[in-house]
mmCIF file of C-alpha atoms in Angstrom:
data_model
loop_
_atom_site.group_PDB
_atom_site.id
_atom_site.type_symbol
_atom_site.label_atom_id
_atom_site.label_comp_id
_atom_site.label_asym_id
_atom_site.label_seq_id
_atom_site.Cartn_x
_atom_site.Cartn_y
_atom_site.Cartn_z
ATOM 1 C CA GLU A 16 -188.559 123.298 74.320
ATOM 2 C CA ALA A 17 -186.160 120.436 73.690
ATOM 3 C CA GLY A 18 -186.940 117.175 75.412
ATOM 4 C CA VAL A 19 -184.709 114.834 77.374
ATOM 5 C CA VAL A 20 -181.773 113.721 75.245
ATOM 6 C CA GLN A 21 -180.142 110.323 75.621
ATOM 7 C CA SER A 22 -177.242 108.656 73.856
ATOM 8 C CA PRO A 23 -176.493 106.249 72.458
ATOM 9 C CA ARG A 24 -179.900 105.009 71.349
ATOM 10 C CA TYR A 25 -178.649 101.453 70.918
ATOM 11 C CA LYS A 26 -175.679 99.578 72.330
ATOM 12 C CA ILE A 27 -174.552 95.987 71.818
ATOM 13 C CA ILE A 28 -171.725 94.646 73.968
ATOM 14 C CA GLU A 29 -170.210 91.372 75.076
ATOM 15 C CA LYS A 30 -170.792 90.275 78.660
ATOM 16 C CA LYS A 31 -168.183 91.466 81.171
ATOM 17 C CA GLN A 32 -167.565 94.618 79.116
ATOM 18 C CA PRO A 33 -168.266 98.093 80.554
ATOM 19 C CA VAL A 34 -170.936 100.388 79.119
ATOM 20 C CA ALA A 35 -172.052 103.959 79.779
ATOM 21 C CA PHE A 36 -175.212 105.891 78.996
ATOM 22 C CA TRP A 37 -175.536 109.667 78.836
ATOM 23 C CA CYS A 38 -178.526 111.891 79.576
ATOM 24 C CA ASN A 39 -179.174 115.606 79.140
ATOM 25 C CA PRO A 40 -182.389 116.693 80.912
ATOM 26 C CA ILE A 41 -184.855 119.377 79.903
ATOM 27 C CA SER A 42 -183.397 122.823 80.530
ATOM 28 C CA GLY A 43 -184.268 124.077 84.002
ATOM 29 C CA HIS A 44 -185.138 120.643 85.379
ATOM 30 C CA ASN A 45 -183.190 120.098 88.600
ATOM 31 C CA THR A 46 -184.424 116.559 89.221
ATOM 32 C CA LEU A 47 -183.113 113.697 87.101
ATOM 33 C CA TYR A 48 -184.097 110.025 87.180
ATOM 34 C CA TRP A 49 -182.691 106.833 85.701
ATOM 35 C CA TYR A 50 -185.130 103.982 85.081
ATOM 36 C CA LEU A 51 -184.726 100.463 83.753
ATOM 37 C CA GLN A 52 -187.430 98.913 81.579
ATOM 38 C CA ASN A 53 -187.516 95.213 80.801
ATOM 39 C CA LEU A 54 -189.500 93.929 77.843
ATOM 40 C CA GLY A 55 -193.218 93.884 78.556
ATOM 41 C CA GLN A 56 -192.816 95.656 81.902
ATOM 42 C CA GLY A 57 -193.130 99.188 83.202
ATOM 43 C CA PRO A 58 -190.057 101.266 84.060
ATOM 44 C CA GLU A 59 -188.381 100.742 87.457
ATOM 45 C CA LEU A 60 -186.544 103.547 89.217
ATOM 46 C CA LEU A 61 -182.794 103.072 89.663
ATOM 47 C CA ILE A 62 -181.700 106.443 91.016
ATOM 48 C CA ARG A 63 -182.974 109.999 91.517
ATOM 49 C CA TYR A 64 -180.849 113.156 91.611
ATOM 50 C CA GLU A 65 -181.699 116.543 93.032
ATOM 51 C CA ASN A 66 -179.100 118.764 91.365
ATOM 52 C CA GLU A 67 -175.784 116.963 92.024
ATOM 53 C CA GLU A 68 -177.019 114.892 94.959
ATOM 54 C CA ALA A 69 -178.260 111.321 94.623
ATOM 55 C CA VAL A 70 -181.222 111.432 96.992
ATOM 56 C CA ASP A 71 -182.618 107.956 96.265
ATOM 57 C CA ASP A 72 -180.305 105.194 95.034
ATOM 58 C CA SER A 73 -181.868 102.374 97.008
ATOM 59 C CA GLN A 74 -182.749 100.394 93.857
ATOM 60 C CA LEU A 75 -179.352 100.789 92.176
ATOM 61 C CA PRO A 76 -177.282 97.549 92.189
ATOM 62 C CA LYS A 77 -174.162 99.164 93.502
ATOM 63 C CA ASP A 78 -171.847 96.214 92.893
ATOM 64 C CA ARG A 79 -171.859 96.879 89.157
ATOM 65 C CA PHE A 80 -173.868 100.049 88.537
ATOM 66 C CA SER A 81 -172.742 103.609 89.170
ATOM 67 C CA ALA A 82 -174.068 107.013 88.246
ATOM 68 C CA GLU A 83 -172.909 110.588 88.411
ATOM 69 C CA ARG A 84 -174.242 114.076 87.805
ATOM 70 C CA LEU A 85 -171.201 116.217 88.439
ATOM 71 C CA LYS A 86 -172.442 119.715 87.512
ATOM 72 C CA GLY A 87 -176.116 119.159 88.238
ATOM 73 C CA VAL A 88 -177.101 118.960 84.561
ATOM 74 C CA ASP A 89 -175.923 116.000 82.459
ATOM 75 C CA SER A 90 -175.753 112.548 83.962
ATOM 76 C CA THR A 91 -173.978 109.289 83.159
ATOM 77 C CA LEU A 92 -175.047 105.786 84.165
ATOM 78 C CA LYS A 93 -172.378 103.090 84.006
ATOM 79 C CA ILE A 94 -172.422 99.301 84.217
ATOM 80 C CA GLN A 95 -169.182 97.444 84.846
ATOM 81 C CA PRO A 96 -169.051 94.567 84.148
ATOM 82 C CA ALA A 97 -172.240 93.979 82.166
ATOM 83 C CA GLU A 98 -174.139 90.712 82.554
ATOM 84 C CA LEU A 99 -176.601 89.013 80.213
ATOM 85 C CA GLY A 100 -179.489 90.007 82.493
ATOM 86 C CA ASP A 101 -178.688 93.691 82.057
ATOM 87 C CA SER A 102 -180.193 93.647 78.558
ATOM 88 C CA ALA A 103 -183.032 96.183 78.776
ATOM 89 C CA VAL A 104 -183.970 99.759 77.929
ATOM 90 C CA TYR A 105 -182.430 102.424 80.161
ATOM 91 C CA LEU A 106 -184.606 105.515 80.415
ATOM 92 C CA CYS A 107 -183.720 108.943 81.710
ATOM 93 C CA ALA A 108 -186.391 111.354 82.941
ATOM 94 C CA SER A 109 -186.399 114.838 84.399
ATOM 95 C CA SER A 110 -188.745 117.154 86.276
ATOM 96 C CA ARG A 111 -188.795 120.622 87.753
ATOM 97 C CA GLN A 112 -187.795 120.668 91.405
ATOM 98 C CA GLY A 113 -190.802 119.801 93.531
ATOM 99 C CA ALA A 114 -192.987 118.946 90.541
ATOM 100 C CA ASP A 115 -194.688 115.584 90.177
ATOM 101 C CA THR A 116 -194.639 115.195 86.402
ATOM 102 C CA GLN A 117 -191.627 113.386 84.976
ATOM 103 C CA TYR A 118 -190.692 113.692 81.311
ATOM 104 C CA PHE A 119 -188.878 110.795 79.710
ATOM 105 C CA GLY A 120 -186.206 110.558 77.063
ATOM 106 C CA PRO A 121 -186.246 108.010 74.214
ATOM 107 C CA GLY A 122 -184.092 105.510 76.123
ATOM 108 C CA THR A 123 -181.007 103.454 75.332
ATOM 109 C CA ARG A 124 -181.610 99.860 74.316
ATOM 110 C CA LEU A 125 -178.786 97.691 75.679
ATOM 111 C CA THR A 126 -178.127 94.194 74.382
ATOM 112 C CA VAL A 127 -175.539 92.090 76.224
ATOM 113 C CA LEU A 128 -174.301 89.054 74.275
ATOM 114 C CA GLU B 25 -195.795 97.316 99.412
ATOM 115 C CA ASP B 26 -197.107 99.566 96.627
ATOM 116 C CA GLN B 27 -198.644 97.632 93.765
ATOM 117 C CA VAL B 28 -200.102 98.572 90.380
ATOM 118 C CA THR B 29 -202.017 96.114 88.198
ATOM 119 C CA GLN B 30 -203.214 96.965 84.710
ATOM 120 C CA SER B 31 -205.828 95.098 82.708
ATOM 121 C CA PRO B 32 -206.256 93.855 80.132
ATOM 122 C CA GLU B 33 -202.674 93.121 79.060
ATOM 123 C CA ALA B 34 -203.639 93.668 75.435
ATOM 124 C CA LEU B 35 -206.635 95.136 73.654
ATOM 125 C CA ARG B 36 -207.516 95.024 69.987
ATOM 126 C CA LEU B 37 -210.132 97.533 68.820
ATOM 127 C CA GLN B 38 -211.783 98.438 65.584
ATOM 128 C CA GLU B 39 -211.547 102.097 64.648
ATOM 129 C CA GLY B 40 -214.420 103.890 66.396
ATOM 130 C CA GLU B 41 -214.944 101.110 68.968
ATOM 131 C CA SER B 42 -214.753 102.768 72.404
ATOM 132 C CA SER B 43 -213.265 100.907 75.366
ATOM 133 C CA SER B 44 -211.693 101.330 78.808
ATOM 134 C CA LEU B 45 -208.393 100.351 80.369
ATOM 135 C CA ASN B 46 -208.151 99.576 84.075
ATOM 136 C CA CYS B 47 -205.429 100.400 86.586
ATOM 137 C CA SER B 48 -205.876 98.970 90.089
ATOM 138 C CA TYR B 49 -203.517 100.176 92.774
ATOM 139 C CA THR B 50 -202.515 99.576 96.357
ATOM 140 C CA VAL B 51 -200.468 102.371 97.852
ATOM 141 C CA SER B 52 -199.926 103.885 101.261
ATOM 142 C CA GLY B 53 -201.237 107.409 100.846
ATOM 143 C CA LEU B 54 -201.658 108.211 97.174
ATOM 144 C CA ARG B 55 -199.914 111.405 96.143
ATOM 145 C CA GLY B 56 -200.738 111.093 92.464
ATOM 146 C CA LEU B 57 -201.697 108.664 89.706
ATOM 147 C CA PHE B 58 -200.133 109.120 86.293
ATOM 148 C CA TRP B 59 -200.999 107.894 82.806
ATOM 149 C CA TYR B 60 -198.359 107.674 80.101
ATOM 150 C CA ARG B 61 -198.440 106.538 76.503
ATOM 151 C CA GLN B 62 -195.471 104.630 75.065
ATOM 152 C CA ASP B 63 -194.896 103.982 71.363
ATOM 153 C CA PRO B 64 -192.512 101.201 70.245
ATOM 154 C CA GLY B 65 -188.878 102.263 70.551
ATOM 155 C CA LYS B 66 -189.740 105.487 72.394
ATOM 156 C CA GLY B 67 -189.877 106.682 75.970
ATOM 157 C CA PRO B 68 -193.156 107.128 77.878
ATOM 158 C CA GLU B 69 -195.080 110.281 76.957
ATOM 159 C CA PHE B 70 -196.966 112.020 79.761
ATOM 160 C CA LEU B 71 -200.762 112.154 79.435
ATOM 161 C CA PHE B 72 -202.448 112.911 82.772
ATOM 162 C CA THR B 73 -201.998 113.268 86.502
ATOM 163 C CA LEU B 74 -204.906 112.594 88.888
ATOM 164 C CA TYR B 75 -204.697 113.488 92.559
ATOM 165 C CA SER B 76 -208.005 112.704 94.249
ATOM 166 C CA ALA B 77 -210.968 110.353 93.938
ATOM 167 C CA GLY B 78 -213.609 111.723 91.614
ATOM 168 C CA GLU B 79 -211.146 113.694 89.535
ATOM 169 C CA GLU B 80 -211.395 113.433 85.739
ATOM 170 C CA LYS B 81 -209.149 114.719 82.956
ATOM 171 C CA GLU B 82 -209.597 114.687 79.196
ATOM 172 C CA LYS B 83 -207.358 115.037 76.184
ATOM 173 C CA GLU B 84 -208.757 114.522 72.692
ATOM 174 C CA ARG B 85 -210.234 110.990 72.659
ATOM 175 C CA LEU B 86 -208.823 110.055 76.073
ATOM 176 C CA LYS B 87 -210.469 110.519 79.454
ATOM 177 C CA ALA B 88 -208.936 109.439 82.761
ATOM 178 C CA THR B 89 -210.906 108.936 85.973
ATOM 179 C CA LEU B 90 -209.863 108.042 89.515
ATOM 180 C CA THR B 91 -211.473 106.245 92.449
ATOM 181 C CA LYS B 92 -209.927 105.237 95.768
ATOM 182 C CA LYS B 93 -208.810 101.869 94.386
ATOM 183 C CA GLU B 94 -208.516 102.223 90.626
ATOM 184 C CA SER B 95 -208.273 104.447 87.618
ATOM 185 C CA PHE B 96 -209.789 104.068 84.180
ATOM 186 C CA LEU B 97 -208.549 105.365 80.872
ATOM 187 C CA HIS B 98 -211.469 105.633 78.467
ATOM 188 C CA ILE B 99 -210.715 105.760 74.758
ATOM 189 C CA THR B 100 -213.647 107.181 72.804
ATOM 190 C CA ALA B 101 -213.957 106.437 69.086
ATOM 191 C CA PRO B 102 -210.278 105.443 68.775
ATOM 192 C CA LYS B 103 -208.232 105.953 65.649
ATOM 193 C CA PRO B 104 -205.251 103.865 64.454
ATOM 194 C CA GLU B 105 -202.899 106.564 65.771
ATOM 195 C CA ASP B 106 -204.116 105.755 69.307
ATOM 196 C CA SER B 107 -202.309 102.403 69.033
ATOM 197 C CA ALA B 108 -199.678 102.304 71.788
ATOM 198 C CA THR B 109 -198.933 100.851 75.207
ATOM 199 C CA TYR B 110 -200.624 102.798 77.981
ATOM 200 C CA LEU B 111 -198.797 102.817 81.310
ATOM 201 C CA CYS B 112 -200.245 103.677 84.700
ATOM 202 C CA ALA B 113 -198.041 104.725 87.621
ATOM 203 C CA VAL B 114 -198.601 105.775 91.227
ATOM 204 C CA GLN B 115 -196.599 107.981 93.527
ATOM 205 C CA ALA B 116 -196.971 107.375 97.252
ATOM 206 C CA GLY B 117 -196.988 110.263 99.668
ATOM 207 C CA ASP B 118 -193.933 108.908 101.483
ATOM 208 C CA SER B 119 -191.997 108.117 98.274
ATOM 209 C CA TRP B 120 -191.931 111.438 96.473
ATOM 210 C CA GLY B 121 -190.200 111.175 93.112
ATOM 211 C CA LYS B 122 -190.580 107.408 92.818
ATOM 212 C CA LEU B 123 -193.136 106.274 90.256
ATOM 213 C CA GLN B 124 -194.381 102.689 90.661
ATOM 214 C CA PHE B 125 -195.477 101.551 87.192
ATOM 215 C CA GLY B 126 -197.831 98.823 86.072
ATOM 216 C CA ALA B 127 -196.891 96.539 83.189
ATOM 217 C CA GLY B 128 -199.065 98.443 80.739
ATOM 218 C CA THR B 129 -201.919 97.701 78.347
ATOM 219 C CA GLN B 130 -200.991 97.293 74.688
ATOM 220 C CA VAL B 131 -203.728 98.790 72.507
ATOM 221 C CA VAL B 132 -204.010 98.106 68.785
ATOM 222 C CA VAL B 133 -206.632 99.995 66.770
ATOM 223 C CA THR B 134 -207.313 98.625 63.314
ATOM 224 C CA PRO B 135 -208.935 100.612 60.468
#
């Protein structure tokens, strides 16, 4: 079974530029999560999707961050404009509907210069 | 507010030297406690889920236990390939789907 796929793996941008991250969850997993992980810290939840619906986006900074999961499979997380403090690893995870265990992708390491 | 504290922050072991990692938590109604392993440049890899005090789970050289206030991850006779950061996370009963992570314990096992 293929795992969670994320791209790109690395991204370097100038501040104020836009950036987007893509995630393809494990086949059959209806629930998708985006996390942010700062260096030396554990991941922090940004948003959770059940199929196409964002059911928990309370931690998503909505002034510059947006996310979508149009067909209930792939998802995109966008930052516009990026700030220096956005440098971090952005992780995508997925789980079967109603299941507790979340499976993580390899992450996208973002560097904002 | 839910809180997860892991100790120590870092641990250096000789190959074969057993040790334990601690995860203390404060949560309103624990639904589950999770252990993950994270290698540099990779995403967290699921290890265990514990649901109730007294529960234990084992996988190779790892054994996780749970009490009402903390969880331990015991590493028995570690090998260099056990070097990684071990993350603990809790899920509260009223926050299904949201994992609250600790900062992790970085383990280095030397030959």
